[in-house]
Coordinates of C-alpha atoms in Angstrom, one line a residue:
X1 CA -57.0 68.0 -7.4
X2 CA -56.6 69.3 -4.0
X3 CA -56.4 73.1 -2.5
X4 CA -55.2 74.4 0.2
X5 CA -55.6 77.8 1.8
X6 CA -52.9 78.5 5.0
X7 CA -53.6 82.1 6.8
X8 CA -50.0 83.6 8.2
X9 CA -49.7 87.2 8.8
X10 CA -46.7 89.1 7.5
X11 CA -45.0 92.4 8.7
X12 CA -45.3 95.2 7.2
X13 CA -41.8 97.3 7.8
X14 CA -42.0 101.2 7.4
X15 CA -39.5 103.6 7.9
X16 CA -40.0 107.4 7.6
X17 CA -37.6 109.9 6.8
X18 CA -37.4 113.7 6.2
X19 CA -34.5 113.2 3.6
X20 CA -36.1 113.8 -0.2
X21 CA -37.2 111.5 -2.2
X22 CA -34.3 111.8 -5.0
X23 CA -31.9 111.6 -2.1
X24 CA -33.4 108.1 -1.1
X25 CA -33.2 106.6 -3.9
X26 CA -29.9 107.8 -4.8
X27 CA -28.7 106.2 -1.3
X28 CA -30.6 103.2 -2.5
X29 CA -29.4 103.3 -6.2
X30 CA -25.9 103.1 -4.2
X31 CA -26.3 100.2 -1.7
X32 CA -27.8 97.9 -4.2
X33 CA -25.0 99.1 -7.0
X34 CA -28.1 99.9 -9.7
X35 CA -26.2 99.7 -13.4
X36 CA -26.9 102.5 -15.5
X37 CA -29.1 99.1 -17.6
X38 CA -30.0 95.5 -16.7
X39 CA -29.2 94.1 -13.5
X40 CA -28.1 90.6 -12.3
X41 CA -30.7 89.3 -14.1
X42 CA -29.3 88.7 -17.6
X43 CA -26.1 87.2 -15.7
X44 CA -27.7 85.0 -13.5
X45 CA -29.8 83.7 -16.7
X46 CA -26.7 83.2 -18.3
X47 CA -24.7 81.3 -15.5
X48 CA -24.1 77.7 -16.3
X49 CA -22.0 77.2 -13.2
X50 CA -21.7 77.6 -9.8
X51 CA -18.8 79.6 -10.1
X52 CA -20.9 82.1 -12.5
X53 CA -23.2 82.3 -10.2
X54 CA -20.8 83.5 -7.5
X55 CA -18.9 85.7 -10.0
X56 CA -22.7 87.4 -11.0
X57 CA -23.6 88.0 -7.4
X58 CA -20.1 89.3 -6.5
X59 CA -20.1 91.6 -9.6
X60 CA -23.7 93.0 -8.7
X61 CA -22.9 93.4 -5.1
X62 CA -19.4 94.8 -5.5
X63 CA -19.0 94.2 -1.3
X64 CA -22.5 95.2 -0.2
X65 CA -25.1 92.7 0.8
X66 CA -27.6 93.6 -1.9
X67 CA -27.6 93.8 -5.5
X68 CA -30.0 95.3 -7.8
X69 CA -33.1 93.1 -10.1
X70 CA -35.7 95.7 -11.4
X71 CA -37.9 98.8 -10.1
X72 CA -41.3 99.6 -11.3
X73 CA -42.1 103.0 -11.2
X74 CA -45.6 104.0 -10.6
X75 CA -45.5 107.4 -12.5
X76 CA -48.1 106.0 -15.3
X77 CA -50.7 107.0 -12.3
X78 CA -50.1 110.4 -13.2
X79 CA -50.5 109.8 -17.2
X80 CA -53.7 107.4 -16.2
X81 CA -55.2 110.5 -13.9
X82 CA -54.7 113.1 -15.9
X83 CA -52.7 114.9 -13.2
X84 CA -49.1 115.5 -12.1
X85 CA -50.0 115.0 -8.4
X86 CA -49.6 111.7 -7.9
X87 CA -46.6 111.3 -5.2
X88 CA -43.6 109.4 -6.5
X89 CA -43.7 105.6 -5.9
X90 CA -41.2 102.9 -6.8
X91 CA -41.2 99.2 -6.4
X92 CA -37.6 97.6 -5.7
X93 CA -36.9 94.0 -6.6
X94 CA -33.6 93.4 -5.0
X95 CA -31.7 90.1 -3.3
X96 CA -28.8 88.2 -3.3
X97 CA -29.0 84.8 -4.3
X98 CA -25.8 84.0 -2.4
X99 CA -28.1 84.5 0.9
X100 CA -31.5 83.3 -1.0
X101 CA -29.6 79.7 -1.3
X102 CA -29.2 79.7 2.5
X103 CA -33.3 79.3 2.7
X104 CA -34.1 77.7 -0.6
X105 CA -32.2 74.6 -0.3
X106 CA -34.3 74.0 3.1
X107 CA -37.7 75.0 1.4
X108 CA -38.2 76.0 -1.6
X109 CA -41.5 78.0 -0.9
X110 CA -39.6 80.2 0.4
X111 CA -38.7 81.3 -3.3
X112 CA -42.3 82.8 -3.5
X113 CA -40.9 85.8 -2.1
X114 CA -37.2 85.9 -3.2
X115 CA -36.0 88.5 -4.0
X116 CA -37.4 90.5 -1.6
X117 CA -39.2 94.0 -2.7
X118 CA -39.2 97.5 -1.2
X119 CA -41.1 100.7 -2.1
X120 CA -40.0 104.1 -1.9
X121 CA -42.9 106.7 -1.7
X122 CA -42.5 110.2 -1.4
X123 CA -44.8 111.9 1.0
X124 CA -47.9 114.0 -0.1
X125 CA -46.1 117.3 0.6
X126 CA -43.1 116.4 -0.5
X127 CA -41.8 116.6 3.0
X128 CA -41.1 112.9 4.0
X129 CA -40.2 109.9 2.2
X130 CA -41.5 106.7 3.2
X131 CA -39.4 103.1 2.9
X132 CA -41.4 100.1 3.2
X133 CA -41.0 96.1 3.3
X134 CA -42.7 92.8 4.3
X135 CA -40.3 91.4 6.9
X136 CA -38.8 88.4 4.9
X137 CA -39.0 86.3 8.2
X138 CA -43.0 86.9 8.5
X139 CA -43.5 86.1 5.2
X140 CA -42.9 82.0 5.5
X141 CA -44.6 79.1 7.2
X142 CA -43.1 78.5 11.0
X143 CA -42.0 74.6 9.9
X144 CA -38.8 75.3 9.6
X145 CA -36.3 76.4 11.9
X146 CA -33.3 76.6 9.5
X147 CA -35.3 78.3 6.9
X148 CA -36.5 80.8 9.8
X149 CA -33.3 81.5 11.1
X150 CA -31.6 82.1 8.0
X151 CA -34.6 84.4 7.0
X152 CA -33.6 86.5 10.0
X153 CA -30.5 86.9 8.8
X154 CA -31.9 88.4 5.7
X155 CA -34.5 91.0 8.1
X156 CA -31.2 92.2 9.7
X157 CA -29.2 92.9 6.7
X158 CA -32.2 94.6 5.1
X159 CA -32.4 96.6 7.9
X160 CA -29.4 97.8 8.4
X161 CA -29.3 99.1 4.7
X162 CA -32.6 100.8 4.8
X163 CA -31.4 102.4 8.4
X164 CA -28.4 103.8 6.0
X165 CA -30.8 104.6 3.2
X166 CA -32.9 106.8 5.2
X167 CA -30.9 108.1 8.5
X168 CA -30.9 112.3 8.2

């Protein structure tokens, strides 16, 4: 057996807004089409071609760049507290495995990551929202220049949807 330990230092993306907290997430229930149930999950686990996996990812986008996987709220704090003053988290699980492919077929390491997560946390006072990410790019060995690039591609797409998410 061997192990191996590599450092690399990710980025840690924050945006802060003065929009609420339901607002946010209503912008960001809309960008990544969120389905009243499921997800692209169930479809993608059902896809036995490459054409269902196009027609999944199409369906889930609907003409955006992101669909929806999962959340995971972290309102159980409150229940595990005893209190009600825990400010409102959620984890976001979202991706598109159209653009995933770009990287994977180069490194498949890259999948560690895939698809990429947000959280949405609403301020102490109520007063601010805050939006943060791991930049996809920092978040993969250097050794790759097509995996890199095409990372980048995903940091500016996420960007520019969390710019619309949170711009007052």
């Amino acid at each position: 057996m061997k192990k191996t330990t590599t450092a690399f230092t990710a980025q840690l993306v924050t945006y802060e807004t003065t929009l609420p907290f339901d607002e946010v997430i209503a912008r960001l229930d809309a960008q990544v089409n969120k389905p009243p149930a499921g997800g692209i999950m169930p479809a993608m686990a059902s896809a036995r071609t490459k054409q269902d996996v196009i027609d999944a990812v199409t369906n889930a986008t609907r003409g955006n760049d992101f669909a929806y996987f999962f959340d995971l709220s972290h309102k159980w704090m409150n229940v595990y507290h005893e209190t009600n003053d825990t400010p409102r988290a959620v984890v976001y699980a979202i991706g598109n495995p159209l653009l995933a492919e770009t990287f994977l077929r180069h490194d498949i390491r890259a999948g560690y990551n895939v698809p990429p997560r947000l959280m949405v946390v609403q301020g102490a006072d109520a007063l601010t929202t805050t939006v943060f990410y791991h930049l996809p790019s920092s978040l993969v060995l250097p050794d790759n220049d097509e995996v890199v690039k095409a990372l980048r591609v995903l940091d500016d797409k996420l960007e520019q949807m969390i710019t619309r998410v949170t711009t007052e």
